[in-house]
Amino acid sequence: MLKGSTLKALDVRILRPLIEIRSAGKRKLHNPDGRHACNILNIKIDRVLLCFGCFFRCRGSQQHNFGSSTHRSYITFNDLRNKNRRYTKKELVGYSMQEMYDVVSDVSNYYRFVPYVKRSDVHTQDNSGFKADLIVGFPPLNEAYTSRVSLNPPQLVRSECHDGRLFNYLLNEWRFSPGLKDIPDSCVLDFKVTFEFKSLLHSNVANIFFDLICDQMENAFIQEVRRRNGPPSIRSHVLTSNRS
């Protein structure tokens, strides 16, 4: 939990440039040199992103234990210039492939247990999958879009969107493979999220929360499998984890 002094310092570092952005925007309306006004506005936006980036880089440098592995998160200047985001994770879990598949493919109930999903409606079903209309909100963005969900039970759930308002494309992919030979109720899951924002500003803001959102989403599925099937047969172990 953040202490009051930390929050106060963060407020000062973030709110001050935001106020300057608002002032710069007003000056743009009365400034005949539009290019100069735009440059001022871009500089102010960069300062906001740097305030966010520096703060969360310090916070992200702390170690977080997930199972038996250690995860570190950093925000770099390259992140601030990249509209593409990619997150992959391979994990050994104490549930069978079928148990994991049943939850991940249950898109119509995502709004009940997946963080930030406010609505999930399934339609246009066929032999290979279906389409789903989703409304997803994560700080400070909201997006309504239609995904094409491809299914290959109990090995694959793949969701793709190419017509979002904020995204050029969005891909979520879950792959399940056999786990430990002597523990049938176990499997290895490969989780991948990759997307490209249309706006660099949206990408930079979302980047601050990217790791947290991905971890929360994956954990929500594990918790839902546990709710439906009981405790896992073994403790989860993160095998690999990567973001770019």
XYZ file of N, CA and C in Angstrom:
732
model
N 0.844 -1.193 0.000
C 0.000 0.000 0.000
C 0.879 1.243 0.000
N 0.505 2.263 -0.799
C 1.292 3.474 -0.867
C 1.033 4.346 0.341
N 2.110 4.901 0.911
C 1.978 5.783 2.045
C 1.501 7.154 1.594
N 0.967 7.919 2.565
C 0.424 9.231 2.238
C 1.455 10.149 1.626
N 2.692 10.136 2.150
C 3.737 10.995 1.606
C 4.081 10.625 0.175
N 4.039 9.320 -0.126
C 4.322 8.867 -1.490
C 3.232 9.318 -2.450
N 1.978 9.182 -2.027
C 0.857 9.613 -2.849
C 0.907 11.116 -3.094
N 1.251 11.869 -2.060
C 1.316 13.319 -2.200
C 2.379 13.709 -3.210
N 3.551 13.068 -3.096
C 4.628 13.347 -4.045
C 4.220 12.992 -5.463
N 3.509 11.857 -5.622
C 3.049 11.440 -6.945
C 2.035 12.419 -7.493
N 1.117 12.896 -6.649
C 0.124 13.873 -7.086
C 0.796 15.130 -7.619
N 1.819 15.617 -6.892
C 2.504 16.839 -7.302
C 3.202 16.639 -8.627
N 3.856 15.491 -8.795
C 4.630 15.232 -10.007
C 3.748 15.006 -11.217
N 2.531 14.527 -11.012
C 1.639 14.225 -12.136
C 0.646 15.347 -12.402
N 0.035 15.890 -11.349
C -1.000 16.894 -11.528
C -0.439 18.206 -12.060
N 0.783 18.578 -11.642
C 1.356 19.839 -12.100
C 1.508 19.863 -13.614
N 2.133 18.842 -14.236
C 2.210 18.875 -15.708
C 0.858 18.734 -16.384
N -0.103 18.060 -15.718
C -1.438 17.984 -16.308
C -2.088 19.352 -16.383
N -1.900 20.139 -15.311
C -2.423 21.510 -15.310
C -1.756 22.317 -16.404
N -0.440 22.110 -16.592
C 0.273 22.818 -17.641
C -0.214 22.410 -19.020
N -0.587 21.115 -19.167
C -1.146 20.656 -20.448
C -2.430 21.410 -20.767
N -3.287 21.537 -19.743
C -4.547 22.245 -19.950
C -4.293 23.687 -20.358
N -3.315 24.330 -19.712
C -2.990 25.711 -20.052
C -2.428 25.810 -21.459
N -1.593 24.821 -21.815
C -1.026 24.815 -23.165
C -2.107 24.649 -24.211
N -3.093 23.812 -23.902
C -4.204 23.622 -24.832
C -4.993 24.900 -25.053
N -5.182 25.673 -23.978
C -5.901 26.942 -24.110
C -5.084 27.936 -24.921
N -3.742 27.951 -24.683
C -2.904 28.882 -25.434
C -2.919 28.561 -26.919
N -3.112 27.267 -27.227
C -3.136 26.867 -28.637
C -4.281 27.536 -29.385
N -5.404 27.752 -28.707
C -6.567 28.354 -29.345
C -6.307 29.805 -29.731
N -5.385 30.470 -29.014
C -5.135 31.892 -29.246
C -3.762 32.149 -29.845
N -3.049 31.082 -30.162
C -1.698 31.226 -30.677
C -1.721 31.041 -32.179
N -1.343 32.071 -32.961
C -1.358 31.929 -34.426
C -0.327 30.924 -34.917
N 0.718 30.680 -34.140
C 1.735 29.699 -34.527
C 1.329 28.336 -34.004
N 0.514 27.616 -34.785
C -0.030 26.344 -34.330
C 1.039 25.308 -34.055
N 2.127 25.314 -34.855
C 3.174 24.319 -34.651
C 3.853 24.504 -33.304
N 4.086 25.772 -32.916
C 4.714 26.040 -31.631
C 3.827 25.568 -30.496
N 2.517 25.790 -30.631
C 1.578 25.359 -29.595
C 1.559 23.839 -29.489
N 1.585 23.163 -30.629
C 1.597 21.697 -30.606
C 2.853 21.170 -29.937
N 3.984 21.841 -30.209
C 5.227 21.409 -29.577
C 5.149 21.554 -28.066
N 4.559 22.662 -27.607
C 4.390 22.853 -26.168
C 3.552 21.732 -25.585
N 2.446 21.400 -26.257
C 1.545 20.366 -25.766
C 2.242 19.010 -25.731
N 3.007 18.695 -26.769
C 3.705 17.417 -26.794
C 4.736 17.317 -25.681
N 5.437 18.427 -25.411
C 6.423 18.427 -24.328
C 5.742 18.173 -22.996
N 4.568 18.784 -22.780
C 3.856 18.596 -21.518
C 3.401 17.145 -21.370
N 2.899 16.563 -22.457
C 2.465 15.171 -22.408
C 3.647 14.265 -22.088
N 4.792 14.527 -22.717
C 5.978 13.730 -22.427
C 6.351 13.814 -20.958
N 6.191 14.994 -20.354
C 6.533 15.147 -18.941
C 5.607 14.317 -18.063
N 4.322 14.261 -18.440
C 3.390 13.430 -17.678
C 3.794 11.970 -17.758
N 4.100 11.512 -18.981
C 4.480 10.116 -19.152
C 5.761 9.788 -18.402
N 6.702 10.729 -18.376
C 7.933 10.492 -17.635
C 7.669 10.429 -16.140
N 6.740 11.266 -15.641
C 6.387 11.200 -14.222
C 5.821 9.834 -13.881
N 4.862 9.370 -14.718
C 4.314 8.035 -14.518
C 5.408 6.988 -14.625
N 6.223 7.086 -15.682
C 7.229 6.074 -15.941
C 8.247 5.965 -14.837
N 8.751 7.104 -14.353
C 9.765 7.082 -13.293
C 9.204 6.489 -12.015
N 7.956 6.854 -11.698
C 7.372 6.346 -10.461
C 7.174 4.845 -10.527
N 6.557 4.364 -11.614
C 6.274 2.935 -11.698
C 7.516 2.123 -12.003
N 8.547 2.756 -12.564
C 9.802 2.038 -12.740
C 10.417 1.739 -11.375
N 10.332 2.715 -10.473
C 10.836 2.491 -9.116
C 10.013 1.427 -8.406
N 8.691 1.519 -8.566
C 7.825 0.521 -7.941
C 8.037 -0.850 -8.561
N 8.213 -0.875 -9.905
C 8.337 -2.150 -10.602
C 9.656 -2.841 -10.362
N 10.680 -2.076 -9.905
C 11.976 -2.698 -9.673
C 11.988 -3.578 -8.441
N 10.931 -3.490 -7.619
C 10.818 -4.379 -6.482
C 10.505 -5.781 -6.986
N 10.994 -6.786 -6.283
C 10.792 -8.165 -6.709
C 9.430 -8.642 -6.257
N 8.772 -9.438 -7.137
C 7.489 -10.057 -6.825
C 7.633 -11.538 -7.078
N 7.298 -12.368 -6.108
C 7.416 -13.817 -6.254
C 6.125 -14.400 -6.786
N 6.215 -15.158 -7.874
C 5.078 -15.886 -8.430
C 5.473 -17.347 -8.458
N 4.915 -18.152 -7.536
C 5.310 -19.547 -7.451
C 6.760 -19.626 -7.033
N 7.578 -20.259 -7.869
C 8.975 -20.451 -7.522
C 9.902 -19.531 -8.298
N 9.348 -18.561 -9.062
C 10.199 -17.695 -9.858
C 10.065 -16.259 -9.402
N 11.019 -15.425 -9.812
C 11.021 -14.020 -9.465
C 10.773 -13.195 -10.706
N 9.894 -12.204 -10.592
C 9.485 -11.400 -11.730
C 9.853 -9.947 -11.471
N 10.501 -9.304 -12.453
C 10.817 -7.898 -12.348
C 10.149 -7.149 -13.489
N 9.756 -5.925 -13.233
C 9.095 -5.131 -14.259
C 9.746 -3.765 -14.335
N 10.118 -3.326 -15.547
C 10.726 -2.030 -15.737
C 10.047 -1.317 -16.899
N 10.009 -0.020 -16.839
C 9.535 0.800 -17.942
C 10.738 1.530 -18.511
N 10.981 1.408 -19.795
C 12.134 2.028 -20.421
C 11.676 3.077 -21.421
N 12.623 3.864 -21.917
C 12.283 4.887 -22.905
C 11.813 4.249 -24.204
N 12.323 3.058 -24.537
C 11.840 2.371 -25.731
C 10.369 2.025 -25.598
N 9.937 1.660 -24.374
C 8.529 1.361 -24.139
C 7.657 2.559 -24.485
N 8.146 3.772 -24.167
C 7.352 4.976 -24.375
C 7.193 5.328 -25.847
N 7.984 4.716 -26.728
C 7.913 5.012 -28.150
C 7.299 3.879 -28.960
N 6.848 2.848 -28.307
C 6.388 1.641 -28.995
C 4.890 1.470 -28.811
N 4.165 1.326 -29.921
C 2.722 1.104 -29.844
C 2.371 -0.367 -29.721
N 3.356 -1.245 -29.907
C 3.125 -2.685 -29.817
C 3.424 -3.185 -28.406
N 2.594 -4.086 -27.928
C 2.794 -4.675 -26.615
C 2.664 -6.191 -26.741
N 3.524 -6.907 -26.019
C 3.498 -8.372 -26.062
C 3.835 -8.918 -24.682
N 3.066 -9.888 -24.256
C 3.286 -10.517 -22.954
C 3.102 -12.014 -23.134
N 4.089 -12.798 -22.698
C 3.985 -14.250 -22.770
C 4.358 -14.853 -21.425
N 3.715 -15.968 -21.121
C 3.989 -16.645 -19.858
C 3.696 -18.129 -20.006
N 4.622 -18.953 -19.537
C 4.428 -20.396 -19.520
C 4.436 -20.848 -18.067
N 3.413 -21.605 -17.696
C 3.252 -21.956 -16.287
C 2.734 -23.381 -16.134
N 3.294 -24.108 -15.190
C 2.796 -25.425 -14.814
C 1.756 -25.235 -13.720
N 0.538 -25.731 -13.958
C -0.552 -25.546 -13.001
C -1.131 -26.897 -12.595
N -1.785 -26.915 -11.446
C -2.319 -28.154 -10.893
C -3.735 -28.467 -11.315
N -4.036 -28.248 -12.592
C -5.348 -28.577 -13.148
C -5.149 -29.220 -14.512
N -6.104 -30.013 -14.925
C -5.983 -30.713 -16.204
C -6.204 -29.748 -17.368
N -5.822 -30.194 -18.557
C -6.043 -29.400 -19.757
C -7.524 -29.093 -19.947
N -8.379 -30.094 -19.706
C -9.813 -29.908 -19.905
C -10.389 -28.904 -18.915
N -9.940 -28.962 -17.674
C -10.433 -28.026 -16.660
C -10.048 -26.591 -17.010
N -8.828 -26.391 -17.462
C -8.399 -25.047 -17.863
C -9.148 -24.594 -19.116
N -9.273 -25.498 -20.077
C -9.949 -25.150 -21.327
C -11.401 -24.749 -21.084
N -12.099 -25.482 -20.214
C -13.509 -25.200 -19.955
C -13.730 -23.783 -19.445
N -12.805 -23.292 -18.627
C -12.949 -21.943 -18.077
C -12.553 -20.883 -19.102
N -11.426 -21.083 -19.764
C -10.948 -20.072 -20.710
C -11.891 -19.930 -21.902
N -12.510 -21.007 -22.325
C -13.426 -20.953 -23.471
C -14.820 -20.464 -23.091
N -15.079 -20.268 -21.820
C -16.392 -19.830 -21.337
C -16.508 -18.309 -21.434
N -16.398 -17.791 -22.644
C -16.322 -16.348 -22.873
C -17.594 -15.624 -22.422
N -18.734 -16.269 -22.559
C -19.999 -15.610 -22.198
C -20.062 -15.232 -20.723
N -19.236 -15.866 -19.893
C -19.218 -15.564 -18.459
C -17.984 -14.774 -18.018
N -17.219 -14.275 -18.973
C -16.028 -13.496 -18.612
C -16.373 -12.330 -17.692
N -17.497 -11.684 -17.954
C -17.856 -10.499 -17.166
C -18.050 -10.838 -15.695
N -18.230 -12.116 -15.373
C -18.438 -12.531 -13.989
C -17.130 -12.670 -13.206
N -16.025 -13.008 -13.904
C -14.810 -13.310 -13.139
C -13.516 -12.724 -13.697
N -13.537 -12.161 -14.893
C -12.314 -11.599 -15.461
C -12.244 -10.106 -15.155
N -11.164 -9.636 -14.542
C -11.051 -8.211 -14.226
C -11.174 -7.339 -15.460
N -11.853 -6.225 -15.312
C -11.995 -5.185 -16.328
C -12.965 -5.550 -17.453
N -13.455 -6.786 -17.508
C -14.454 -7.139 -18.522
C -15.828 -6.775 -17.987
N -16.467 -5.825 -18.642
C -17.757 -5.331 -18.186
C -18.929 -6.000 -18.901
N -18.653 -6.566 -20.063
C -19.716 -7.238 -20.816
C -19.080 -8.252 -21.750
N -19.735 -9.406 -21.928
C -19.220 -10.446 -22.837
C -20.398 -11.235 -23.404
N -20.702 -10.985 -24.662
C -21.830 -11.642 -25.344
C -21.307 -12.493 -26.503
N -21.719 -13.748 -26.541
C -21.284 -14.694 -27.584
C -22.364 -14.818 -28.644
N -21.955 -14.864 -29.921
C -22.904 -15.028 -31.027
C -22.168 -15.600 -32.232
N -22.895 -15.862 -33.302
C -22.339 -16.356 -34.569
C -21.440 -17.574 -34.341
N -22.007 -18.608 -33.753
C -21.242 -19.814 -33.460
C -21.168 -20.729 -34.684
N -20.029 -21.422 -34.832
C -19.850 -22.436 -35.872
C -18.965 -23.544 -35.320
N -18.550 -24.460 -36.182
C -17.795 -25.626 -35.723
C -16.411 -25.277 -35.168
N -15.853 -24.155 -35.610
C -14.494 -23.805 -35.194
C -14.438 -22.752 -34.093
N -15.597 -22.205 -33.710
C -15.574 -21.183 -32.668
C -16.788 -20.283 -32.732
N -16.599 -19.005 -32.439
C -17.712 -18.060 -32.399
C -17.157 -16.635 -32.386
N -18.067 -15.673 -32.449
C -17.711 -14.272 -32.269
C -18.234 -13.808 -30.912
N -17.533 -12.836 -30.331
C -17.922 -12.335 -29.015
C -17.793 -10.821 -28.988
N -18.821 -10.162 -28.478
C -18.783 -8.718 -28.256
C -18.388 -8.467 -26.808
N -17.310 -7.717 -26.618
C -16.821 -7.452 -25.280
C -16.653 -5.956 -25.040
N -16.868 -5.564 -23.806
C -16.524 -4.225 -23.350
C -15.503 -4.400 -22.238
N -14.316 -3.855 -22.477
C -13.218 -3.991 -21.519
C -12.795 -2.607 -21.075
N -12.679 -2.419 -19.776
C -12.227 -1.144 -19.229
C -11.082 -1.365 -18.273
N -9.932 -0.752 -18.580
C -8.812 -0.792 -17.643
C -8.227 0.614 -17.586
N -7.760 1.000 -16.406
C -7.383 2.394 -16.175
C -6.365 2.887 -17.186
N -6.655 4.031 -17.847
C -7.884 4.813 -17.807
C -8.666 4.670 -19.107
N -8.599 3.514 -19.760
C -9.166 3.322 -21.084
C -10.352 2.373 -21.045
N -11.255 2.548 -22.019
C -12.371 1.633 -22.205
C -12.477 1.305 -23.681
N -12.791 0.063 -23.981
C -12.846 -0.367 -25.370
C -13.972 -1.369 -25.558
N -14.801 -1.141 -26.587
C -15.827 -2.091 -27.002
C -15.402 -2.655 -28.356
N -15.381 -3.973 -28.483
C -14.902 -4.571 -29.717
C -15.497 -5.971 -29.884
N -15.355 -6.494 -31.100
C -15.798 -7.847 -31.423
C -14.584 -8.716 -31.725
N -14.513 -9.865 -31.077
C -13.411 -10.795 -31.276
C -13.895 -12.059 -31.975
N -13.024 -12.612 -32.784
C -13.240 -13.929 -33.346
C -12.500 -14.923 -32.465
N -13.234 -15.852 -31.861
C -12.661 -16.829 -30.939
C -12.578 -18.177 -31.640
N -11.367 -18.712 -31.768
C -11.138 -20.017 -32.380
C -10.865 -21.042 -31.288
N -11.474 -22.224 -31.431
C -11.362 -23.253 -30.401
C -10.802 -24.544 -30.979
N -9.949 -25.193 -30.195
C -9.458 -26.534 -30.514
C -9.345 -27.296 -29.194
N -10.481 -27.841 -28.720
C -10.487 -28.443 -27.378
C -9.665 -29.726 -27.317
N -8.981 -29.938 -26.161
C -8.822 -28.999 -25.042
C -7.470 -28.298 -25.077
N -7.002 -27.975 -26.279
C -5.629 -27.490 -26.420
C -5.503 -25.991 -26.663
N -6.504 -25.365 -27.251
C -6.310 -23.993 -27.712
C -7.582 -23.163 -27.605
N -7.409 -21.930 -27.107
C -8.434 -20.881 -27.186
C -7.721 -19.631 -27.683
N -8.149 -19.147 -28.853
C -7.476 -18.010 -29.488
C -8.503 -16.943 -29.833
N -8.253 -15.721 -29.395
C -9.175 -14.609 -29.623
C -8.457 -13.494 -30.367
N -9.051 -13.044 -31.500
C -8.437 -12.012 -32.325
C -9.430 -10.902 -32.641
N -8.910 -9.677 -32.647
C -9.721 -8.515 -33.026
C -8.883 -7.609 -33.909
N -9.479 -7.160 -35.021
C -8.775 -6.271 -35.944
C -9.570 -5.001 -36.246
N -10.642 -4.764 -35.526
C -11.478 -3.599 -35.840
C -11.844 -2.800 -34.589
N -10.935 -2.766 -33.629
C -11.200 -2.026 -32.408
C -11.077 -0.529 -32.601
N -11.658 0.225 -31.683
C -11.588 1.687 -31.731
C -10.216 2.182 -31.280
N -9.616 1.518 -30.291
C -8.317 1.910 -29.763
C -7.171 1.077 -30.332
N -7.495 -0.153 -30.802
C -6.459 -1.084 -31.227
C -6.431 -1.256 -32.736
N -5.239 -1.411 -33.285
C -5.118 -1.907 -34.654
C -5.366 -3.410 -34.687
N -4.885 -4.098 -33.661
C -5.205 -5.512 -33.490
C -5.024 -5.880 -32.029
N -5.678 -6.967 -31.652
C -5.597 -7.478 -30.283
C -5.679 -8.997 -30.349
N -4.724 -9.682 -29.725
C -4.684 -11.135 -29.744
C -4.491 -11.671 -28.336
N -5.353 -12.609 -27.939
C -5.188 -13.382 -26.712
C -5.141 -14.853 -27.103
N -4.157 -15.560 -26.595
C -4.025 -16.969 -26.948
C -3.656 -17.797 -25.722
N -4.422 -18.877 -25.533
C -4.146 -19.846 -24.464
C -3.898 -21.201 -25.111
N -2.759 -21.807 -24.796
C -2.459 -23.158 -25.246
C -2.221 -24.044 -24.037
N -2.756 -25.258 -24.093
C -2.633 -26.195 -22.979
C -1.977 -27.479 -23.473
N -1.004 -27.946 -22.718
C -0.303 -29.184 -23.043
C -0.162 -30.017 -21.771
N 0.090 -31.332 -21.907
C 0.164 -32.197 -20.726
C 1.211 -31.719 -19.723
N 0.894 -31.928 -18.433
C 1.801 -31.543 -17.368
C 2.703 -32.678 -16.941
N 2.768 -32.948 -15.643
C 3.621 -34.005 -15.113
C 2.998 -35.375 -15.378
N 3.821 -36.339 -15.787
C 3.319 -37.658 -16.157
C 2.633 -38.368 -14.990
N 3.168 -38.195 -13.792
C 2.608 -38.894 -12.637
C 1.498 -38.119 -11.953
N 1.146 -36.925 -12.510
C 0.040 -36.127 -11.953
C -0.891 -35.757 -13.102
N -1.926 -36.562 -13.360
C -2.804 -36.313 -14.508
C -3.541 -34.976 -14.418
N -3.859 -34.547 -13.191
C -4.541 -33.258 -13.031
C -3.524 -32.123 -12.979
N -2.741 -32.022 -14.031
C -1.782 -30.927 -14.181
C -1.589 -30.682 -15.664
N -1.192 -29.484 -16.000
C -0.920 -29.154 -17.397
C -0.014 -27.936 -17.454
N 0.547 -27.716 -18.632
C 1.352 -26.529 -18.881
C 0.533 -25.580 -19.742
N 0.352 -24.362 -19.266
C -0.382 -23.380 -20.052
C 0.589 -22.349 -20.605
N 0.379 -22.011 -21.875
C 1.112 -20.940 -22.544
C 0.119 -19.816 -22.802
N 0.367 -18.691 -22.160
C -0.539 -17.544 -22.244
C 0.165 -16.421 -23.000
N -0.514 -15.868 -24.012
C 0.080 -14.798 -24.808
C -0.932 -13.687 -25.044
N -0.492 -12.459 -24.835
C -1.281 -11.279 -25.170
C -0.409 -10.380 -26.033
N -0.913 -9.974 -27.175
C -0.180 -9.042 -28.020
C -1.170 -8.088 -28.680
N -0.807 -6.825 -28.740
C -1.708 -5.845 -29.351
C -0.925 -4.617 -29.778
N -1.573 -3.829 -30.628
C -0.983 -2.574 -31.089
C -2.031 -1.477 -30.976
N -1.710 -0.439 -30.218
C -2.610 0.702 -30.092
C -2.536 1.563 -31.347
N -3.636 2.217 -31.663
C -3.628 3.187 -32.747
C -2.939 4.474 -32.316
N -3.023 4.776 -31.035
C -2.454 6.007 -30.497
C -1.243 5.687 -29.633
N -0.140 6.413 -29.853
C 1.049 6.242 -29.019
C 0.777 6.685 -27.586
N -0.041 7.719 -27.419
C -0.367 8.195 -26.076
C -1.116 7.129 -25.289
N -2.124 6.482 -25.917
C -2.854 5.401 -25.248
C -1.918 4.249 -24.889
N -0.994 3.954 -25.808
C -0.053 2.879 -25.547
C 0.821 3.185 -24.339
N 1.287 4.422 -24.230
C 2.147 4.800 -23.116
C 1.417 4.751 -21.788
N 0.158 5.192 -21.788
C -0.620 5.155 -20.544
C -0.883 3.710 -20.134
N -1.290 2.871 -21.091
C -1.587 1.474 -20.782
C -0.336 0.715 -20.369
N 0.809 1.119 -20.905
C 2.059 0.428 -20.594
C 2.361 0.443 -19.100
N 1.925 1.503 -18.421
C 2.168 1.624 -16.987
C 1.499 0.485 -16.228
N 0.334 0.059 -16.711
C -0.446 -0.953 -16.013
C -0.347 -2.326 -16.668
N 0.456 -2.444 -17.733
C 0.409 -3.618 -18.599
C 0.669 -4.919 -17.852
N 1.788 -4.991 -17.136
C 2.134 -6.220 -16.424
C 1.083 -6.571 -15.386
N 0.645 -5.556 -14.651
C -0.340 -5.782 -13.595
C -1.628 -6.352 -14.170
N -2.099 -5.787 -15.279
C -3.344 -6.235 -15.898
C -3.211 -7.676 -16.389
N -2.108 -7.992 -17.065
C -1.911 -9.352 -17.581
C -1.862 -10.366 -16.450
N -1.131 -10.044 -15.382
C -1.039 -10.968 -14.242
C -2.398 -11.155 -13.569
N -3.142 -10.055 -13.421
C -4.458 -10.149 -12.798
C -5.414 -10.982 -13.634
N -5.362 -10.816 -14.945
C -6.257 -11.569 -15.815
C -5.956 -13.060 -15.755
N -4.671 -13.409 -15.860
C -4.321 -14.825 -15.818
C -4.695 -15.434 -14.468
N -4.415 -14.712 -13.398
C -4.738 -15.218 -12.063
C -6.238 -15.401 -11.883
N -7.035 -14.536 -12.529
C -8.490 -14.655 -12.418
C -8.990 -15.972 -13.001
N -8.389 -16.415 -14.098
C -8.785 -17.695 -14.688
C -8.409 -18.853 -13.768
N -7.214 -18.782 -13.184
C -6.784 -19.837 -12.257
C -7.733 -19.907 -11.062
N -8.121 -18.760 -10.545
C -9.026 -18.729 -9.395
C -10.414 -19.260 -9.753
N -10.850 -19.007 -10.990
C -12.152 -19.516 -11.411
C -12.109 -21.034 -11.576
N -11.000 -21.557 -12.108
C -10.845 -23.015 -12.193
C -10.879 -23.616 -10.789
N -10.238 -22.962 -9.845
C -10.231 -23.448 -8.461
C -11.641 -23.419 -7.880
N -12.393 -22.373 -8.181
C -13.761 -22.282 -7.652
C -14.627 -23.415 -8.181
N -14.408 -23.794 -9.444
C -15.229 -24.827 -10.059
C -14.760 -26.243 -9.725
N -13.468 -26.422 -9.508
C -12.926 -27.777 -9.386
C -12.217 -28.073 -8.072
N -12.112 -27.086 -7.213
C -11.433 -27.314 -5.944
C -9.949 -26.991 -6.012
N -9.218 -27.271 -4.923
C -7.792 -26.933 -4.850
C -6.980 -27.639 -5.935
N -5.858 -27.037 -6.345
C -5.012 -27.651 -7.382
C -4.279 -28.874 -6.852
N -3.877 -29.745 -7.764
C -3.163 -30.958 -7.380
C -1.721 -30.655 -6.981
N -1.158 -29.578 -7.533
C 0.197 -29.144 -7.196
C 0.230 -27.622 -7.173
N 1.267 -27.089 -6.590
C 1.460 -25.644 -6.592
C 1.917 -25.193 -7.979
N 1.424 -24.039 -8.429
C 1.807 -23.515 -9.745
C 3.260 -23.083 -9.752
N 3.888 -23.273 -10.928
C 5.286 -22.856 -11.106
C 5.410 -22.133 -12.428
N 5.856 -20.886 -12.405
C 6.099 -20.134 -13.619
C 7.384 -20.638 -14.258
N 7.303 -21.084 -15.507
C 8.457 -21.633 -16.212
C 9.198 -20.542 -16.970
N 8.453 -19.695 -17.678
C 9.056 -18.537 -18.370
C 8.047 -17.397 -18.350
N 8.564 -16.183 -18.427
C 7.711 -15.002 -18.471
C 8.472 -13.898 -19.204
N 7.789 -13.219 -20.130
C 8.469 -12.208 -20.924
C 7.483 -11.148 -21.374
N 7.953 -9.925 -21.440
C 7.153 -8.830 -21.989
C 8.024 -7.977 -22.884
N 7.378 -7.350 -23.863
C 8.112 -6.461 -24.763
C 7.156 -5.428 -25.336
